[in-house]
Coordinates of N, CA, C and O and ligand atoms in Angstrom, one line a residue:
M76 N 156.6 64.1 76.7 CA 157.0 63.3 75.5 C 157.9 64.3 73.7 O 157.3 64.8 73.8
N77 N 159.3 63.7 74.3 CA 159.0 64.6 72.7 C 158.0 63.1 71.8 O 158.3 62.6 71.8
I78 N 159.1 64.3 70.5 CA 157.9 63.8 69.4 C 158.6 62.1 69.1 O 157.4 61.2 68.5
H79 N 159.6 62.0 69.0 CA 160.1 60.0 68.3 C 159.5 59.5 69.6 O 158.5 58.4 69.4
D80 N 159.8 59.4 70.8 CA 158.4 58.3 71.8 C 157.8 58.7 71.3 O 156.7 57.0 71.4
L81 N 156.6 59.5 70.8 CA 155.4 60.3 70.7 C 155.0 59.4 69.7 O 154.1 58.3 69.8
L82 N 155.5 59.4 68.7 CA 155.4 58.2 67.2 C 155.2 57.0 67.7 O 154.6 56.0 66.8
V83 N 156.4 56.8 68.1 CA 156.9 55.1 68.4 C 155.8 54.8 69.3 O 155.0 54.1 69.3
K84 N 155.2 55.8 70.6 CA 154.3 55.2 71.3 C 152.4 55.3 70.8 O 152.1 54.0 71.4
R85 N 152.0 56.1 70.3 CA 151.3 56.3 69.7 C 150.3 55.2 68.6 O 151.4 54.4 67.3
R86 N 149.3 54.5 68.9 CA 148.7 53.4 68.0 C 147.2 54.0 68.1 O 146.8 54.7 68.6
S87 N 146.4 53.1 67.5 CA 145.2 53.6 66.9 C 143.9 52.5 67.7 O 144.1 51.9 68.1
I88 N 143.6 53.6 68.5 CA 142.8 53.6 69.6 C 141.6 53.2 69.8 O 140.8 54.5 69.0
R89 N 140.5 52.7 69.8 CA 139.1 51.9 69.5 C 138.6 51.9 70.6 O 137.1 51.7 69.8
K90 N 138.8 51.1 71.1 CA 137.2 51.5 72.9 C 137.9 52.8 73.7 O 139.2 52.8 73.7
Y91 N 136.9 52.8 73.8 CA 137.8 54.2 74.9 C 136.6 54.0 75.7 O 135.1 53.5 76.2
T92 N 136.9 54.3 77.2 CA 136.2 54.9 78.3 C 134.9 56.0 78.1 O 135.5 56.3 77.5
D93 N 134.5 55.9 79.5 CA 133.0 57.2 79.2 C 133.6 58.2 79.7 O 133.1 58.9 79.6
R94 N 135.1 58.5 79.7 CA 135.7 59.4 80.0 C 135.9 60.4 79.2 O 135.7 60.5 78.4
K95 N 135.0 61.8 79.5 CA 134.9 62.9 78.5 C 136.1 63.2 78.7 O 136.8 63.7 79.9
L96 N 136.4 64.1 77.6 CA 137.6 65.1 77.2 C 137.1 66.8 77.8 O 136.5 66.7 77.8
S97 N 138.1 67.0 78.6 CA 138.6 68.3 79.4 C 138.2 69.4 78.5 O 138.4 69.0 77.2
P98 N 137.1 70.5 78.6 CA 137.6 72.0 77.3 C 139.4 71.9 77.5 O 139.6 72.2 76.1
E99 N 140.2 72.6 77.7 CA 140.9 72.1 78.0 C 141.5 71.8 76.9 O 142.6 71.4 75.8
A100 N 141.4 69.9 77.4 CA 141.4 68.9 76.2 C 141.5 69.4 74.8 O 142.4 69.2 74.2
V101 N 140.4 69.2 74.8 CA 139.5 69.3 73.1 C 140.2 71.0 72.9 O 140.7 71.1 71.2
K102 N 139.9 71.5 73.5 CA 141.1 73.2 72.7 C 142.1 73.1 72.0 O 142.6 73.2 71.0
M103 N 142.9 71.8 72.9 CA 144.9 71.1 72.7 C 144.5 71.3 71.0 O 145.4 71.3 69.9
I104 N 143.5 69.6 71.3 CA 142.9 68.7 70.0 C 143.4 69.9 68.6 O 143.6 70.1 67.7
L105 N 142.3 71.0 68.8 CA 141.6 71.8 68.3 C 142.4 72.2 67.8 O 143.3 73.2 66.5
E106 N 143.2 73.0 68.4 CA 145.0 74.3 68.1 C 145.2 73.4 67.4 O 146.4 73.5 66.4
A107 N 146.1 72.1 67.5 CA 146.7 71.0 67.1 C 146.5 71.6 65.4 O 147.5 71.1 64.7
A108 N 145.3 70.9 65.1 CA 145.4 71.2 63.2 C 145.1 72.3 63.1 O 146.0 72.8 62.0
L109 N 144.9 73.9 63.8 CA 144.4 75.3 63.1 C 145.9 75.7 63.4 O 146.2 77.0 62.6
L110 N 147.2 75.0 63.7 CA 148.2 75.6 63.3 C 148.9 74.8 63.1 O 150.5 75.4 62.6
C111 N 148.2 73.5 62.0 CA 149.0 73.0 60.5 C 149.6 74.1 60.1 O 148.8 74.2 59.1
P112 N 150.7 73.3 59.1 CA 151.0 74.1 58.3 C 149.6 74.1 56.9 O 149.2 72.4 56.5
T113 N 149.7 74.4 55.2 CA 148.7 74.4 54.5 C 149.2 74.8 53.3 O 149.8 75.8 53.1
S114 N 148.4 74.0 52.9 CA 149.4 74.9 51.0 C 148.5 75.8 51.1 O 147.7 76.6 50.9
K115 N 149.2 76.6 50.1 CA 149.6 78.4 50.0 C 148.9 79.3 51.2 O 148.1 79.8 50.8
S116 N 149.4 78.3 52.0 CA 148.8 78.9 53.5 C 147.0 79.4 53.6 O 146.5 80.5 53.8
A117 N 146.8 78.5 53.1 CA 145.4 78.8 52.6 C 144.2 77.8 54.0 O 142.9 78.8 54.6
R118 N 144.3 77.8 55.1 CA 144.3 76.9 55.9 C 142.0 77.4 55.6 O 141.6 77.7 56.9
A119 N 142.1 76.2 54.6 CA 140.8 76.2 54.4 C 139.8 75.1 55.6 O 138.5 74.8 55.0
W120 N 140.3 74.7 56.3 CA 139.5 73.6 57.0 C 138.7 74.3 57.9 O 138.7 75.4 58.3
Q121 N 138.0 72.6 57.7 CA 136.4 73.3 58.8 C 136.1 72.1 59.1 O 136.0 71.5 59.3
L122 N 136.3 72.7 60.7 CA 136.2 71.0 61.4 C 134.8 70.9 62.1 O 134.7 71.9 63.0
V123 N 134.5 69.5 62.0 CA 132.9 69.4 62.9 C 132.8 68.9 64.4 O 133.5 67.2 63.8
V124 N 133.0 69.7 65.1 CA 133.2 68.6 66.4 C 131.9 68.4 67.0 O 131.0 68.6 66.5
V125 N 132.4 67.1 67.3 CA 130.3 66.6 67.7 C 130.4 64.9 68.8 O 131.8 64.4 69.0
E126 N 130.4 65.7 70.3 CA 129.8 64.8 70.9 C 128.7 64.2 70.7 O 128.5 63.4 72.5
D127 N 127.3 64.5 70.3 CA 126.3 64.3 71.0 C 126.6 62.6 70.7 O 126.4 62.0 70.0
P128 N 125.9 61.8 71.0 CA 125.5 59.7 71.0 C 124.8 60.6 70.5 O 125.3 59.2 69.0
D129 N 123.6 60.0 69.8 CA 122.5 60.4 68.3 C 123.5 60.9 67.6 O 123.4 59.8 66.4
T130 N 124.3 61.4 67.4 CA 124.7 61.8 66.3 C 126.1 61.4 65.8 O 126.4 60.5 64.9
L131 N 126.7 60.8 66.9 CA 127.9 59.9 66.9 C 127.9 58.6 66.5 O 128.1 58.1 65.4
T132 N 126.3 58.1 66.7 CA 125.6 56.7 66.1 C 125.3 57.1 65.0 O 125.8 56.0 64.1
R133 N 124.8 58.1 64.7 CA 124.8 58.2 62.4 C 125.9 58.2 62.4 O 125.7 57.7 61.2
L134 N 126.7 58.9 62.3 CA 128.2 58.9 61.7 C 128.9 57.0 62.0 O 129.1 57.1 60.3
A135 N 128.9 56.9 62.1 CA 129.1 55.5 62.7 C 128.7 54.7 61.4 O 130.0 53.6 60.4
D136 N 127.5 55.0 60.9 CA 127.2 54.1 59.5 C 126.8 54.3 57.9 O 127.1 54.4 56.5
C137 N 128.4 55.1 58.5 CA 129.2 55.7 56.9 C 129.6 54.9 56.5 O 130.2 55.0 55.1
K138 N 130.4 53.7 56.8 CA 130.2 52.4 56.2 C 130.8 51.5 56.7 O 130.2 51.3 58.6
P139 N 130.5 50.6 55.9 CA 130.3 49.1 56.7 C 130.5 48.5 57.6 O 130.7 47.6 58.7
A140 N 132.2 48.5 56.8 CA 133.4 48.0 58.3 C 134.7 49.7 58.6 O 134.5 50.5 57.7
G141 N 134.9 49.3 59.7 CA 135.9 50.3 60.4 C 135.9 51.7 61.0 O 136.4 52.6 60.6
A142 N 134.3 52.1 61.2 CA 133.5 53.3 62.1 C 133.4 52.7 62.4 O 132.8 53.4 63.7
I143 N 133.7 51.4 63.1 CA 133.3 51.2 64.3 C 133.9 51.8 65.8 O 132.6 52.2 66.9
S144 N 134.6 52.7 65.7 CA 135.4 53.6 66.7 C 134.4 54.7 67.1 O 134.3 55.4 68.2
V145 N 133.7 55.0 65.5 CA 132.7 56.1 65.6 C 131.3 56.1 66.5 O 131.3 57.0 67.5
G146 N 130.7 55.5 66.5 CA 129.9 54.8 67.2 C 129.3 54.8 69.1 O 129.6 55.1 69.9
R147 N 131.3 54.0 69.4 CA 131.9 54.1 70.8 C 132.4 55.3 71.6 O 132.8 55.4 72.5
C148 N 133.4 56.2 70.5 CA 133.7 57.3 71.3 C 132.9 58.8 72.0 O 131.6 58.9 71.5
P149 N 133.3 59.1 73.0 CA 132.8 60.6 73.4 C 132.9 61.4 72.7 O 132.2 62.7 72.6
F150 N 133.8 61.6 71.3 CA 134.0 62.9 70.4 C 135.0 62.5 69.4 O 136.0 61.8 69.4
A151 N 134.5 63.5 68.8 CA 134.9 63.0 66.9 C 135.0 64.7 66.6 O 134.4 65.1 66.6
V152 N 135.6 65.1 65.6 CA 136.6 65.7 64.7 C 136.1 65.3 63.1 O 136.9 64.4 63.2
V153 N 135.2 65.7 63.2 CA 134.7 66.0 61.3 C 136.2 66.3 60.3 O 135.5 67.8 61.0
V154 N 136.5 66.1 59.2 CA 138.1 66.9 58.9 C 136.8 67.0 57.0 O 137.5 66.1 57.0
T155 N 136.6 68.4 57.2 CA 136.8 69.0 55.7 C 137.5 69.9 56.0 O 138.2 70.4 56.9
V156 N 138.2 70.9 54.5 CA 138.5 71.5 53.9 C 137.6 72.1 52.6 O 137.1 71.4 52.1
D157 N 137.5 73.8 52.9 CA 136.4 74.1 52.0 C 137.7 73.5 50.4 O 138.7 74.2 50.5
S158 N 137.2 73.0 49.7 CA 138.4 72.7 48.5 C 138.0 73.4 47.1 O 139.2 73.3 46.2
T159 N 137.7 74.1 47.3 CA 137.5 75.3 47.0 C 137.7 76.8 46.8 O 139.4 77.9 45.8
K160 N 138.7 76.4 48.8 CA 139.4 77.0 48.6 C 141.4 76.9 48.6 O 142.3 77.0 49.1
S161 N 141.4 75.7 48.2 CA 142.1 74.8 48.2 C 142.4 73.4 47.6 O 141.6 73.0 47.9
E162 N 143.2 73.2 46.9 CA 143.5 72.6 45.5 C 143.6 71.7 46.2 O 144.3 70.1 45.7
A163 N 145.0 71.5 47.3 CA 145.2 70.4 48.2 C 145.1 70.8 49.3 O 145.3 69.8 50.3
W164 N 143.3 70.3 49.2 CA 142.5 70.1 50.5 C 143.1 68.8 51.1 O 142.8 68.3 52.4
I165 N 142.9 67.4 50.0 CA 143.4 66.1 51.3 C 144.7 66.3 51.4 O 144.7 66.0 52.9
E166 N 146.2 66.8 51.1 CA 146.9 67.1 52.6 C 146.9 67.6 52.7 O 147.7 68.0 54.0
D167 N 146.5 68.9 53.0 CA 146.0 70.4 54.2 C 145.1 69.6 54.9 O 144.7 69.3 56.2
A168 N 143.5 68.7 55.1 CA 142.8 67.8 55.6 C 144.1 66.4 57.0 O 144.3 66.5 57.5
S169 N 144.9 66.1 55.7 CA 145.6 65.0 56.5 C 146.4 65.3 57.5 O 147.0 64.7 58.8
V170 N 147.8 66.1 57.0 CA 148.3 66.8 57.8 C 147.6 67.5 59.5 O 148.2 67.1 60.3
A171 N 146.7 67.7 59.4 CA 145.6 68.4 60.5 C 145.3 67.5 61.1 O 145.1 67.0 62.2
A172 N 144.2 66.7 60.4 CA 144.3 64.9 61.6 C 145.4 64.5 61.8 O 144.6 64.0 62.9
F173 N 146.4 64.0 61.2 CA 147.4 63.4 61.8 C 148.2 64.7 63.5 O 148.5 63.2 64.6
A174 N 148.5 65.6 63.0 CA 148.5 66.2 64.2 C 147.5 66.2 65.9 O 148.4 66.5 66.8
M175 N 146.3 66.7 65.4 CA 145.5 66.3 66.4 C 145.5 64.8 67.3 O 145.4 64.5 68.2
Q176 N 145.7 64.3 66.0 CA 146.1 62.5 66.3 C 147.2 62.6 67.7 O 147.1 62.0 68.4
L177 N 148.3 62.8 67.4 CA 149.9 63.0 68.1 C 149.3 64.4 69.5 O 149.9 64.3 69.9
Q178 N 148.7 64.9 69.3 CA 148.5 65.8 70.1 C 147.9 65.4 71.3 O 148.2 65.1 72.2
A179 N 146.5 63.9 70.4 CA 146.2 63.5 71.2 C 146.7 62.6 72.3 O 146.2 62.5 73.6
A180 N 147.9 61.8 71.8 CA 148.5 61.1 72.3 C 149.7 61.5 73.6 O 149.4 60.4 74.4
D181 N 150.3 62.5 73.5 CA 151.1 63.0 74.1 C 149.8 64.1 75.3 O 150.0 63.6 76.3
L182 N 148.3 63.4 75.5 CA 147.5 64.5 76.6 C 147.4 62.6 77.5 O 146.3 62.9 78.2
G183 N 147.7 61.4 76.5 CA 147.2 60.1 77.1 C 145.8 59.6 76.4 O 145.5 59.1 76.8
I184 N 145.2 60.5 75.5 CA 144.5 60.7 74.7 C 144.1 59.7 73.5 O 144.8 59.7 73.0
G185 N 143.3 58.5 73.9 CA 143.5 57.7 72.3 C 142.6 58.0 70.8 O 141.9 59.3 71.1
S186 N 143.2 57.5 69.7 CA 142.4 58.5 68.8 C 143.0 56.9 67.7 O 143.1 56.4 67.6
C187 N 141.7 57.6 67.2 CA 142.0 56.7 65.2 C 141.3 57.2 64.1 O 139.8 57.9 64.1
W188 N 141.6 57.2 63.3 CA 141.4 58.4 61.6 C 140.4 57.3 61.5 O 141.1 56.0 60.9
V189 N 139.5 57.2 61.0 CA 138.1 57.5 60.2 C 138.1 57.4 58.6 O 137.6 58.1 58.7
Q190 N 138.6 56.5 58.0 CA 138.8 56.9 55.8 C 137.5 57.2 55.8 O 136.3 56.6 56.5
V191 N 136.6 58.3 55.2 CA 135.5 58.5 55.0 C 135.6 58.3 52.6 O 134.9 58.0 52.8
R192 N 136.4 59.4 52.5 CA 137.0 59.9 51.8 C 137.0 58.2 50.4 O 138.2 57.7 50.4
G193 N 136.4 58.8 49.6 CA 136.2 57.3 48.8 C 135.7 56.6 49.0 O 136.4 54.5 48.9
R194 N 135.2 56.2 50.2 CA 134.7 54.9 50.8 C 132.7 55.2 50.9 O 132.4 55.8 50.2
N195 N 132.1 54.1 50.7 CA 131.0 54.2 50.2 C 130.4 53.7 52.1 O 130.3 52.3 52.4
T196 N 128.4 53.5 52.3 CA 127.5 53.3 53.1 C 127.2 52.0 52.5 O 127.8 51.4 51.3
A197 N 126.9 50.9 53.3 CA 126.1 49.6 52.9 C 125.0 49.7 52.0 O 125.2 48.5 50.7
D198 N 124.3 51.2 51.5 CA 123.4 50.8 50.3 C 124.3 51.9 50.0 O 123.4 52.2 48.4
G199 N 125.5 52.0 49.3 CA 126.0 52.3 47.9 C 126.5 54.1 48.2 O 126.7 54.2 46.6
A200 N 125.7 54.7 48.8 CA 126.0 56.7 48.9 C 127.5 56.2 49.1 O 127.8 55.3 49.8
T201 N 128.0 57.3 48.8 CA 128.8 56.9 49.4 C 129.1 58.0 50.8 O 127.8 58.3 51.5
S202 N 130.3 57.6 51.4 CA 130.6 57.7 53.2 C 130.4 59.1 53.1 O 129.5 59.8 53.7
D203 N 130.8 60.0 52.2 CA 131.5 61.6 52.4 C 129.3 62.2 52.8 O 129.1 63.2 53.1
E204 N 128.7 62.1 51.6 CA 127.4 62.1 51.2 C 126.8 61.8 52.4 O 126.2 62.7 52.7
H205 N 127.2 61.2 52.8 CA 126.7 60.1 54.7 C 126.7 61.4 55.7 O 125.4 61.8 55.9
V206 N 128.2 61.2 55.5 CA 128.2 62.3 56.8 C 127.7 64.1 56.5 O 127.2 64.5 57.3
R207 N 128.1 64.2 55.8 CA 127.4 65.8 54.8 C 126.5 65.8 55.6 O 125.6 67.1 55.4
G208 N 125.4 65.1 55.2 CA 123.6 64.7 55.1 C 123.7 65.0 56.8 O 123.0 65.5 57.0
V209 N 123.8 63.6 57.3 CA 124.1 64.3 59.3 C 124.4 65.5 60.0 O 123.9 65.2 60.3
L210 N 125.5 66.7 59.3 CA 125.8 67.2 59.1 C 125.6 68.8 59.5 O 125.8 69.6 59.8
G211 N 124.6 68.4 57.9 CA 124.8 70.2 57.4 C 126.6 70.2 56.7 O 125.6 71.7 56.5
I212 N 126.8 69.5 56.2 CA 128.1 70.0 55.9 C 128.1 71.0 54.5 O 127.5 69.7 53.5
P213 N 128.2 72.1 53.5 CA 128.0 72.1 52.5 C 128.7 71.4 51.3 O 129.9 71.1 51.3
D214 N 128.6 71.1 49.7 CA 128.9 70.4 48.7 C 130.0 71.0 49.1 O 131.2 70.0 48.8
N215 N 130.9 72.4 48.6 CA 132.5 72.6 49.2 C 133.4 72.3 49.6 O 134.8 72.4 49.9
C216 N 132.7 71.4 51.1 CA 133.5 70.7 51.9 C 133.5 69.1 51.9 O 132.9 68.5 53.0
P217 N 133.9 69.0 50.9 CA 134.5 67.2 50.9 C 134.8 66.6 53.0 O 135.7 67.5 53.1
V218 N 134.4 65.8 52.6 CA 135.2 64.9 54.3 C 136.5 64.2 53.5 O 136.4 63.4 52.9
L219 N 137.4 64.6 54.5 CA 138.3 63.7 54.2 C 137.9 62.0 55.0 O 137.9 60.8 55.3
C220 N 137.9 62.8 56.5 CA 138.4 61.9 57.7 C 136.9 62.4 58.9 O 136.6 62.8 58.8
I221 N 137.1 61.5 59.6 CA 136.2 61.1 60.8 C 138.2 61.3 61.7 O 137.8 59.9 61.5
V222 N 137.8 61.5 63.0 CA 139.1 61.2 63.9 C 138.2 61.0 65.1 O 137.4 62.2 65.7
T223 N 138.7 60.0 65.9 CA 137.8 59.9 67.3 C 138.1 59.4 68.0 O 140.0 59.7 68.6
F224 N 138.3 60.4 69.2 CA 139.4 60.4 70.6 C 138.3 60.1 72.3 O 137.2 59.9 71.1
G225 N 138.9 59.1 72.7 CA 138.9 59.1 73.8 C 139.9 58.7 75.1 O 140.8 57.9 74.2
Y226 N 139.9 58.2 75.9 CA 141.2 57.9 76.6 C 140.6 56.0 76.3 O 139.7 55.7 76.3
P227 N 141.9 55.9 75.9 CA 141.7 54.2 76.2 C 141.8 53.3 76.9 O 140.9 53.3 78.2
D228 N 140.1 52.5 75.9 CA 139.9 51.2 77.1 C 140.4 49.9 76.6 O 140.0 48.8 76.3
E229 N 141.6 49.8 76.1 CA 142.7 48.8 75.1 C 143.7 49.5 75.6 O 144.7 50.2 75.5
E230 N 144.5 48.4 75.2 CA 145.8 48.5 75.5 C 146.8 48.1 74.2 O 146.4 47.0 73.7
R231 N 147.3 48.8 74.0 CA 148.1 48.9 71.7 C 150.1 48.3 72.7 O 150.1 50.1 73.7
K232 N 150.2 48.1 72.2 CA 151.7 48.3 72.5 C 152.3 49.4 71.5 O 152.3 49.3 70.0
P233 N 152.9 50.0 72.0 CA 154.3 50.8 71.1 C 154.7 50.0 70.0 O 155.0 49.1 69.8
Q234 N 155.2 50.5 68.3 CA 155.7 50.0 67.9 C 156.6 49.4 67.7 O 157.3 50.4 69.0
D235 N 157.7 48.3 67.4 CA 158.3 47.8 67.3 C 159.5 48.7 66.6 O 159.4 48.4 65.2
T236 N 160.6 49.3 67.0 CA 161.1 49.9 66.5 C 162.6 49.0 65.7 O 163.5 49.6 64.1
E237 N 162.2 48.3 66.0 CA 163.1 47.0 64.7 C 162.4 46.7 64.0 O 163.2 46.2 63.3
K238 N 161.7 46.9 63.6 CA 160.7 46.3 62.4 C 160.1 47.3 61.7 O 159.5 46.7 60.5
L239 N 160.5 48.6 61.7 CA 160.6 49.5 60.6 C 160.9 49.2 59.5 O 161.7 48.1 58.8
K240 N 159.7 49.9 58.7 CA 160.7 48.9 56.6 C 162.1 49.9 55.9 O 161.2 50.6 55.4
W241 N 162.5 50.0 56.8 CA 164.2 50.9 56.4 C 163.7 50.2 54.8 O 164.8 50.9 54.0
E242 N 163.7 48.8 53.8 CA 164.3 48.6 52.8 C 162.9 50.1 51.7 O 163.1 49.9 50.8
N243 N 162.3 50.4 52.5 CA 161.0 51.5 51.4 C 162.2 52.9 51.4 O 161.3 53.3 50.7
I244 N 163.3 52.7 51.8 CA 163.9 54.1 51.7 C 165.3 54.3 50.6 O 165.7 53.1 50.7
H245 N 165.2 55.0 49.8 CA 166.2 54.7 48.9 C 166.9 55.8 48.9 O 166.4 57.6 49.2
I246 N 168.5 55.6 48.9 CA 169.3 56.7 49.1 C 169.9 57.7 47.7 O 170.3 56.7 47.1
D247 N 169.5 58.4 47.9 CA 170.3 58.9 46.3 C 169.3 58.7 45.4 O 169.6 59.8 44.2
R248 N 169.0 57.5 45.0 CA 168.4 57.7 43.6 C 167.5 56.2 44.3 O 168.1 55.7 44.7
W249 N 166.3 55.7 43.6 CA 165.4 54.7 43.6 C 166.4 53.7 43.5 O 167.2 52.8 42.9
Ligands
LIG1021 C1 144.2 57.1 55.5 C2 143.8 56.5 56.9 C3 142.7 55.6 57.1 C4 142.6 55.4 57.6 N1 141.0 54.2 58.3 C5 140.9 53.2 59.0 C6 139.8 53.3 59.2 O1 139.1 53.5 58.6 N2 139.5 52.5 60.3 C7 140.0 52.3 61.6 O2 139.7 51.8 62.2 N3 140.8 52.1 61.0 C8 141.8 53.8 60.3 N4 143.1 53.9 60.1 C9 144.0 53.3 60.7 C10 145.0 52.1 60.7 O3 144.1 51.5 60.2 C11 145.7 52.5 61.4 O4 146.7 54.0 61.1 C12 146.9 51.2 61.3 O5 146.2 49.7 61.1 C13 147.8 51.2 62.3 O6 148.3 50.9 63.0 P1 148.3 51.8 64.2 O7 148.0 53.2 64.2 O8 148.0 51.2 65.4 O9 150.4 51.8 64.2 C14 143.6 54.4 59.1 C15 144.5 55.4 59.1 C16 145.2 56.3 57.8 C17 146.5 57.3 58.1

């Protein structure tokens, strides 16, 4: 599919069937992240691939709302960057996370970005501490988000290009 059609069609998918992703699909999704541009070409991403259902259930407790897809998905990627190697770690991680989502959409695989940075658990710890604790991620690798993946078990309409926020575009000056 061409990139524009893919951008129109991609929607966040939070309900997945039990169907596993093939190793080839997993490889393509991870490759999408590793192909991404990074500030000063740091390429300091550290991605944790999670398929174990118990671990996914524990990760879903990283915040009280908005993490439901983590406990329901067959496959997730926890997106971190070594922040000692990239001061633009948030941007580096964001570009990689979205590239994985686009690649997944092209394969007919749904995905959802679950925000971790700046969020808290139900008992007041940071979501970042929770995720790092569950997975043993070192302190120098803050977690931006968890991207959940799976074959869609819900229908989402493509975006309506008639409703795009063109009023947010400024030409030549504000
Ligand atoms: C930075 C960012 C954080 C997000 N955090 C969450 C989240 O924690 N949980 C969730 O279910 N969706 C999350 N989303 C998905 C958005 O809710 C979703 O992209 C938005 O509602 C637009 O819907 P669409 O992706 O279907 O077009 C996040 C998306 C972005 C880009």
